XYZ file of C-alpha atoms in Angstrom:
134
model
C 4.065 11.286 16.248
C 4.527 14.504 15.351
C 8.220 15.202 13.924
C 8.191 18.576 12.491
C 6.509 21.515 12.032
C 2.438 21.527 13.005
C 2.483 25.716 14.346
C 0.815 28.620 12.755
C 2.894 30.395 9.977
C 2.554 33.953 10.045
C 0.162 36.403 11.704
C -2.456 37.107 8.680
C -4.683 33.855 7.523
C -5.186 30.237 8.095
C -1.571 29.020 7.125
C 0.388 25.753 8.849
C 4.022 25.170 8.885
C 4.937 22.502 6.832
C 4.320 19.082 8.925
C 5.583 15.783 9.435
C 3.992 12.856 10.974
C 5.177 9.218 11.565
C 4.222 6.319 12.849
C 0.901 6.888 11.142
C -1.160 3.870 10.821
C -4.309 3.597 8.471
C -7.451 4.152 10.704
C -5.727 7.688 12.123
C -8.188 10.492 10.776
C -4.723 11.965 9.009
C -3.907 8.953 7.103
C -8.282 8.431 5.879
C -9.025 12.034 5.001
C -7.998 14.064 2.732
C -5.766 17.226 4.158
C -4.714 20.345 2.008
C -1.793 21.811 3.427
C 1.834 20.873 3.840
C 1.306 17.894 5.253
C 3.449 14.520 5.286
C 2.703 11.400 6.632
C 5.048 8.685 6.931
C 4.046 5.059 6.873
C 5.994 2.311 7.249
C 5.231 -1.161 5.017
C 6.905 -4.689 4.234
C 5.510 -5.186 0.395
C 4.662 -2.804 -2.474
C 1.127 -5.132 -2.915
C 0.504 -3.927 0.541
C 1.111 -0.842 -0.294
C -1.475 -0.042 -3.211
C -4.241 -2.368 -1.308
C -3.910 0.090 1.500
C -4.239 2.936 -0.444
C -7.273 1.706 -2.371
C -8.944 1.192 0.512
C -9.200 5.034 1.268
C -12.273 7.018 0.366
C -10.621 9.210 -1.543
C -8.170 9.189 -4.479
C -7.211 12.884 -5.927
C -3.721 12.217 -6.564
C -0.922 10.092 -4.978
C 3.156 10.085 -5.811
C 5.410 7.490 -5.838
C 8.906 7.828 -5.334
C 11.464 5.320 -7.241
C 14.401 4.459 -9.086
C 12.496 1.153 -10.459
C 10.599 2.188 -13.721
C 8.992 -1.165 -13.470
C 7.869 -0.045 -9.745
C 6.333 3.324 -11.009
C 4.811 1.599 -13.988
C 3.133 -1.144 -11.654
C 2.295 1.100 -8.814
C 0.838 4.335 -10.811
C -1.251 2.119 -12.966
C -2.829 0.305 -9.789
C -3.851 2.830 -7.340
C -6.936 4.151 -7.991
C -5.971 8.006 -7.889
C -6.858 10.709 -10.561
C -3.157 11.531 -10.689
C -0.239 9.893 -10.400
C 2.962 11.811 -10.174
C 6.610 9.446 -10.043
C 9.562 11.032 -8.634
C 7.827 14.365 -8.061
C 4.418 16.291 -6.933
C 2.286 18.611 -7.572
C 3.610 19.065 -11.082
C 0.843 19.933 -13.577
C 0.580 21.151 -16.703
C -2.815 22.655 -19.166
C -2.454 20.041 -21.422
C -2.987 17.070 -18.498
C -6.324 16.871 -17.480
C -6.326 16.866 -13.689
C -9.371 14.847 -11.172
C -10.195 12.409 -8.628
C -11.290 8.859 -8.178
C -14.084 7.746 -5.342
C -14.930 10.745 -2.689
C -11.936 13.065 -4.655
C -14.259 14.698 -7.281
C -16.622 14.173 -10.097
C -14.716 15.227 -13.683
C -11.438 16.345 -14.783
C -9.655 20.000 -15.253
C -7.644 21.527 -17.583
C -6.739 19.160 -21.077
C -9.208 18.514 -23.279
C -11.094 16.589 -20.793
C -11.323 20.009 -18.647
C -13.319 21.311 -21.837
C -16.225 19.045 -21.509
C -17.725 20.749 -18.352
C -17.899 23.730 -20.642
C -19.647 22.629 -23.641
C -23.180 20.512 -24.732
C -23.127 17.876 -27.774
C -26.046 18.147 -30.140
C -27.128 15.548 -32.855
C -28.838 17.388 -35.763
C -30.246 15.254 -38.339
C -31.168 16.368 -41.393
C -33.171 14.527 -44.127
C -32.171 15.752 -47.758
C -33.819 14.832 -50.417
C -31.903 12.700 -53.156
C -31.219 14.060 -56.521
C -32.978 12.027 -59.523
């Protein structure tokens, strides 16, 4: 259902209004594919396990966000979904120093950090036989 938002903003460009959908369930194409926009969808579950298996199952993992007061929760949760990224108690939040990538269909290396370097540079091996002093 949609609860808010959905209409063109502005008159120049592709732009949405940010949009809110609920009673999303898993095989709706909003909830399986990735969407880059203001877009929220609101599920509705009974366990946390339940939670990360159905998130796993997607195709794609970029990033996901988890939103609690438990740091036992975010500690569990983050390091179980199999996202790139996992913001807790906030989104969207990066920084140079983090690298930044996907899991599964979300993208193949990492940007920005040190990891972000690698896509920029080739390792050699140069070996060198010197000859030993007497």
């Amino acid at each position: 259902s949609l609860r808010a938002g959905g209409g063109r903003w502005g008159d120049q460009g592709y732009f949405i209004q940010p949009t809110v959908f609920s009673d999303v369930t898993d095989d709706m194409k909003i909830c399986r594919e990735e969407i880059f926009g203001p877009v929220q969808v609101i599920q509705k579950f009974k366990t946390v396990d339940e939670v990360i298996e159905r998130a796993n199952k997607n195709f794609y993992g970029l990033a996901a966000a988890v939103f609690t007061t438990s740091l036992d929760h975010a500690t569990y949760i983050s390091n179980s979904i199999r996202a790139g990224t996992v913001w807790v108690n906030c989104y969207d939040a990066l920084e140079a120093q983090a690298p930044f990538g996907g899991y599964k269909m979300s993208g193949n290396g990492r940007e920005l950090g040190e990891y972000g370097l690698e896509a920029y540079t080739e390792v050699k091996t140069v070996t060198i036989a010197i000859p030993s002093k007497n």
